[in-house]
Amino acid sequence: MNQEKKPIFNRQAKAGTYTAVITLVLLAVLVVVNLLVSALPSQYTVIDTSTQDLYTLSETTEMSVGMIDEPITIYYIAIPANEDFQLLTFVERYASLSKNITLKKVDPTVNPTFTAQYTDAQLNNNSLIIESARRYKVIDYTEIYVEEFDYYTYMTTGGASGYSYSFAGENVITGALDFVTTDKLPTIYTLMGHGETNLTDNLTKQLQDANLAVESLSLLTMDAVPEDADCIMIYAPTSDISTHEKELLTAYMEAGGHMMLLTEFNYDPQLTPNLAALTSHYGITGETGVVMEGNNRAYYQVPYYIIPQVGSHEITAELAQSSYAFMIFAHGLQVQENLRSGLTVTPLLYTTESAFISPVQNGQASTVKGEGVESRSYGLAVAAEEAVEGGTAKLVWISAAQMLSNEANQVVSGGNYAYVQSMLDWMCEREQVVSLPAIVLEDPVLMVNDGAANTLAVILTAVLPLAIAVGGFLYWMRRRRR
């Protein structure tokens, strides 16, 4: 007896339906997972693939942001189609570190007058404005990705490449957060009226980014140093201070004031008796002539381009192992013997014992040690401090004013400015200093705008899974027909 065969179609239809349902379920799961992941903070969903960890926040920033206890708003100024995806993600990581930080996007095409309440300048796309109830700070895009002329690179490449590029995002944003939340901003006054040199724009910018206010000052018509002066800087004077100015500065120091003096190689105490008397009172004496380093391991190219030894002090504690200083055309500083009780004088930067003084004749100084010339160690930057009734008087004397030039600073990759800033931080008695180095971009950074990022997101989260599902369905149909 012939048995009736069961239709094969029913079995295949059931299998096909089961496969289709499973595919749809998996697709739904992928969509839900994508939605959940997109709701997570960016530090969990966006991986920093740069070789230099450009977009990873440091422990210093995490600690600093974690201490914020007041509302802060970060305005991200950008046209949506031209957003810098990497920078936006970087800023989102700040917001995710503190519940007190709110990130708001502002489209300048929709709200063209928004930035006018903060600045008269025309901000570039992807700029930031950080605001608290105390104050605000504007950060242009060019301050985050910095292009500057690199003298050292220009010289070593024969002019083939004269520019360096760096990412300073963490430094400027973390510094801005500190700026808008700090109670008091230290003020540094640069003395005028004696042929002083102006601070370079780069150094001024770095000090301002570190939340140090820099103002000019003339004491000739004043009765006292301003009460808000955290430090008086005298940068490469070509003439002596007056007796009146000496009296004001002496009174300021005796009340717990702070002073930084930078002098050139042609310094002569005989020509600046008032300035020499002021520094001598704090145990430091300046010598005439150019310091030549006799140890060829302690100078760069020529004996008067000195890579100094670093002394043990609060100023140099964090820099000694990570940064070099570069001193050009320095004269010698000596610590006096038999200092009075309570006065401490410490060499911060100094030469080896092989150094010697070369006198300047007709604007020239010999690099060869003459007969009978003594070799010994000379101070190049010295710090003095003394407890007084009004606080602690502090003096830092640098005998190589050209240390502050852009060219000298670039030779040691910003080391000079780092030392100077640390000196000023010490004198301003700052409890917490937020200063992070910029990251030099040796390789081009892949920048993806928001439009491209959205397109990739659609492809990866919707188009690709759907294509896989359709492909699977077509493959099943082909097998079914066999």
mmCIF file of N, CA, C and O in Angstrom, residues 143-184:
data_model
loop_
_atom_site.group_PDB
_atom_site.id
_atom_site.type_symbol
_atom_site.label_atom_id
_atom_site.label_comp_id
_atom_site.label_asym_id
_atom_site.label_seq_id
_atom_site.Cartn_x
_atom_site.Cartn_y
_atom_site.Cartn_z
ATOM 1 N N GLU A 143 43.310 78.454 19.477
ATOM 2 C CA GLU A 143 44.020 78.261 20.736
ATOM 3 C C GLU A 143 44.047 76.794 21.135
ATOM 4 O O GLU A 143 44.793 76.400 22.022
ATOM 5 N N ILE A 144 43.220 75.991 20.485
ATOM 6 C CA ILE A 144 43.163 74.566 20.783
ATOM 7 C C ILE A 144 44.114 73.795 19.876
ATOM 8 O O ILE A 144 44.914 72.981 20.338
ATOM 9 N N TYR A 145 44.036 74.056 18.574
ATOM 10 C CA TYR A 145 45.009 73.514 17.621
ATOM 11 C C TYR A 145 45.923 74.672 17.235
ATOM 12 O O TYR A 145 45.528 75.572 16.497
ATOM 13 N N VAL A 146 47.126 74.657 17.761
ATOM 14 C CA VAL A 146 48.021 75.809 17.680
ATOM 15 C C VAL A 146 49.057 75.630 16.576
ATOM 16 O O VAL A 146 49.717 74.586 16.493
ATOM 17 N N GLU A 147 49.181 76.655 15.764
ATOM 18 C CA GLU A 147 50.234 76.701 14.744
ATOM 19 C C GLU A 147 51.166 77.852 15.100
ATOM 20 O O GLU A 147 50.737 78.972 15.293
ATOM 21 N N GLU A 148 52.455 77.571 15.211
ATOM 22 C CA GLU A 148 53.405 78.636 15.523
ATOM 23 C C GLU A 148 54.730 78.376 14.821
ATOM 24 O O GLU A 148 55.086 77.235 14.519
ATOM 25 N N PHE A 149 55.432 79.461 14.599
ATOM 26 C CA PHE A 149 56.739 79.355 13.954
ATOM 27 C C PHE A 149 57.726 78.744 14.930
ATOM 28 O O PHE A 149 57.829 79.167 16.080
ATOM 29 N N ASP A 150 58.424 77.718 14.485
ATOM 30 C CA ASP A 150 59.393 77.005 15.321
ATOM 31 C C ASP A 150 60.798 77.341 14.841
ATOM 32 O O ASP A 150 61.268 76.819 13.832
ATOM 33 N N TYR A 151 61.455 78.219 15.586
ATOM 34 C CA TYR A 151 62.797 78.670 15.201
ATOM 35 C C TYR A 151 63.784 77.508 15.149
ATOM 36 O O TYR A 151 64.595 77.393 14.235
ATOM 37 N N TYR A 152 63.697 76.614 16.126
ATOM 38 C CA TYR A 152 64.639 75.504 16.194
ATOM 39 C C TYR A 152 64.470 74.571 14.996
ATOM 40 O O TYR A 152 65.446 74.173 14.349
ATOM 41 N N THR A 153 63.222 74.237 14.660
ATOM 42 C CA THR A 153 62.963 73.386 13.493
ATOM 43 C C THR A 153 63.427 74.065 12.213
ATOM 44 O O THR A 153 64.000 73.436 11.321
ATOM 45 N N TYR A 154 63.183 75.361 12.125
ATOM 46 C CA TYR A 154 63.590 76.121 10.940
ATOM 47 C C TYR A 154 65.105 76.058 10.741
ATOM 48 O O TYR A 154 65.592 75.855 9.626
ATOM 49 N N MET A 155 65.855 76.186 11.829
ATOM 50 C CA MET A 155 67.315 76.177 11.737
ATOM 51 C C MET A 155 67.844 74.779 11.430
ATOM 52 O O MET A 155 68.757 74.619 10.625
ATOM 53 N N THR A 156 67.278 73.750 12.065
ATOM 54 C CA THR A 156 67.814 72.401 11.893
ATOM 55 C C THR A 156 67.419 71.771 10.562
ATOM 56 O O THR A 156 68.048 70.814 10.118
ATOM 57 N N THR A 157 66.377 72.282 9.920
ATOM 58 C CA THR A 157 65.952 71.733 8.633
ATOM 59 C C THR A 157 66.360 72.633 7.477
ATOM 60 O O THR A 157 65.941 72.412 6.341
ATOM 61 N N GLY A 158 67.120 73.655 7.768
ATOM 62 C CA GLY A 158 67.542 74.562 6.713
ATOM 63 C C GLY A 158 66.404 75.337 6.104
ATOM 64 O O GLY A 158 66.439 75.711 4.935
ATOM 65 N N GLY A 159 65.372 75.589 6.889
ATOM 66 C CA GLY A 159 64.246 76.377 6.399
ATOM 67 C C GLY A 159 63.186 75.546 5.709
ATOM 68 O O GLY A 159 62.198 76.078 5.221
ATOM 69 N N ALA A 160 63.380 74.205 5.655
ATOM 70 C CA ALA A 160 62.409 73.361 4.958
ATOM 71 C C ALA A 160 61.061 73.356 5.669
ATOM 72 O O ALA A 160 60.020 73.281 5.046
ATOM 73 N N SER A 161 61.092 73.423 6.985
ATOM 74 C CA SER A 161 59.840 73.445 7.751
ATOM 75 C C SER A 161 60.011 74.376 8.934
ATOM 76 O O SER A 161 60.821 74.120 9.807
ATOM 77 N N GLY A 162 59.265 75.457 8.938
ATOM 78 C CA GLY A 162 59.438 76.429 10.005
ATOM 79 C C GLY A 162 58.265 76.504 10.958
ATOM 80 O O GLY A 162 58.240 77.383 11.810
ATOM 81 N N TYR A 163 57.312 75.591 10.857
ATOM 82 C CA TYR A 163 56.138 75.669 11.718
ATOM 83 C C TYR A 163 55.924 74.363 12.468
ATOM 84 O O TYR A 163 56.200 73.279 11.955
ATOM 85 N N SER A 164 55.463 74.501 13.697
ATOM 86 C CA SER A 164 55.101 73.329 14.486
ATOM 87 C C SER A 164 53.610 73.414 14.805
ATOM 88 O O SER A 164 53.042 74.508 14.881
ATOM 89 N N TYR A 165 52.988 72.261 14.993
ATOM 90 C CA TYR A 165 51.558 72.200 15.259
ATOM 91 C C TYR A 165 51.340 71.378 16.526
ATOM 92 O O TYR A 165 51.978 70.339 16.714
ATOM 93 N N SER A 166 50.471 71.867 17.372
ATOM 94 C CA SER A 166 50.244 71.168 18.632
ATOM 95 C C SER A 166 48.779 71.239 19.036
ATOM 96 O O SER A 166 48.041 72.134 18.614
ATOM 97 N N PHE A 167 48.378 70.267 19.865
ATOM 98 C CA PHE A 167 47.027 70.225 20.415
ATOM 99 C C PHE A 167 47.110 70.659 21.866
ATOM 100 O O PHE A 167 47.715 69.989 22.703
ATOM 101 N N ALA A 168 46.517 71.818 22.181
ATOM 102 C CA ALA A 168 46.568 72.382 23.533
ATOM 103 C C ALA A 168 45.196 72.355 24.190
ATOM 104 O O ALA A 168 44.943 73.108 25.135
ATOM 105 N N GLY A 169 44.324 71.490 23.707
ATOM 106 C CA GLY A 169 42.945 71.465 24.185
ATOM 107 C C GLY A 169 42.818 71.251 25.673
ATOM 108 O O GLY A 169 42.085 71.978 26.359
ATOM 109 N N GLU A 170 43.530 70.266 26.214
ATOM 110 C CA GLU A 170 43.386 69.979 27.639
ATOM 111 C C GLU A 170 43.898 71.136 28.486
ATOM 112 O O GLU A 170 43.283 71.508 29.492
ATOM 113 N N ASN A 171 45.021 71.722 28.088
ATOM 114 C CA ASN A 171 45.586 72.821 28.875
ATOM 115 C C ASN A 171 44.643 74.020 28.922
ATOM 116 O O ASN A 171 44.369 74.577 29.989
ATOM 117 N N VAL A 172 44.121 74.425 27.757
ATOM 118 C CA VAL A 172 43.302 75.643 27.731
ATOM 119 C C VAL A 172 41.924 75.409 28.355
ATOM 120 O O VAL A 172 41.386 76.298 29.024
ATOM 121 N N ILE A 173 41.347 74.226 28.173
ATOM 122 C CA ILE A 173 40.016 73.972 28.732
ATOM 123 C C ILE A 173 40.089 73.774 30.242
ATOM 124 O O ILE A 173 39.309 74.356 31.002
ATOM 125 N N THR A 174 41.052 72.969 30.692
ATOM 126 C CA THR A 174 41.214 72.774 32.136
ATOM 127 C C THR A 174 41.594 74.086 32.809
ATOM 128 O O THR A 174 41.102 74.407 33.892
ATOM 129 N N GLY A 175 42.474 74.863 32.150
ATOM 130 C CA GLY A 175 42.848 76.160 32.693
ATOM 131 C C GLY A 175 41.667 77.115 32.757
ATOM 132 O O GLY A 175 41.526 77.891 33.700
ATOM 133 N N ALA A 176 40.809 77.069 31.738
ATOM 134 C CA ALA A 176 39.630 77.941 31.717
ATOM 135 C C ALA A 176 38.655 77.572 32.830
ATOM 136 O O ALA A 176 38.058 78.454 33.464
ATOM 137 N N LEU A 177 38.498 76.279 33.095
ATOM 138 C CA LEU A 177 37.630 75.848 34.194
ATOM 139 C C LEU A 177 38.175 76.341 35.530
ATOM 140 O O LEU A 177 37.415 76.768 36.408
ATOM 141 N N ASP A 178 39.491 76.294 35.677
ATOM 142 C CA ASP A 178 40.114 76.812 36.888
ATOM 143 C C ASP A 178 39.927 78.328 36.971
ATOM 144 O O ASP A 178 39.665 78.880 38.045
ATOM 145 N N PHE A 179 40.035 79.000 35.828
ATOM 146 C CA PHE A 179 39.896 80.457 35.768
ATOM 147 C C PHE A 179 38.512 80.916 36.223
ATOM 148 O O PHE A 179 38.383 81.887 36.977
ATOM 149 N N VAL A 180 37.476 80.224 35.770
ATOM 150 C CA VAL A 180 36.111 80.678 36.074
ATOM 151 C C VAL A 180 35.644 80.249 37.459
ATOM 152 O O VAL A 180 34.570 80.671 37.899
ATOM 153 N N THR A 181 36.432 79.418 38.153
ATOM 154 C CA THR A 181 36.012 78.958 39.477
ATOM 155 C C THR A 181 36.906 79.444 40.614
ATOM 156 O O THR A 181 36.523 79.326 41.780
ATOM 157 N N THR A 182 38.090 79.983 40.302
ATOM 158 C CA THR A 182 39.004 80.410 41.359
ATOM 159 C C THR A 182 38.524 81.697 42.015
ATOM 160 O O THR A 182 37.888 82.543 41.382
ATOM 161 N N ASP A 183 38.823 81.840 43.292
ATOM 162 C CA ASP A 183 38.382 83.023 44.038
ATOM 163 C C ASP A 183 39.179 84.269 43.656
ATOM 164 O O ASP A 183 38.627 85.338 43.478
ATOM 165 N N LYS A 184 40.499 84.115 43.525
ATOM 166 C CA LYS A 184 41.364 85.267 43.255
ATOM 167 C C LYS A 184 42.400 84.916 42.206
ATOM 168 O O LYS A 184 43.044 83.865 42.284
#
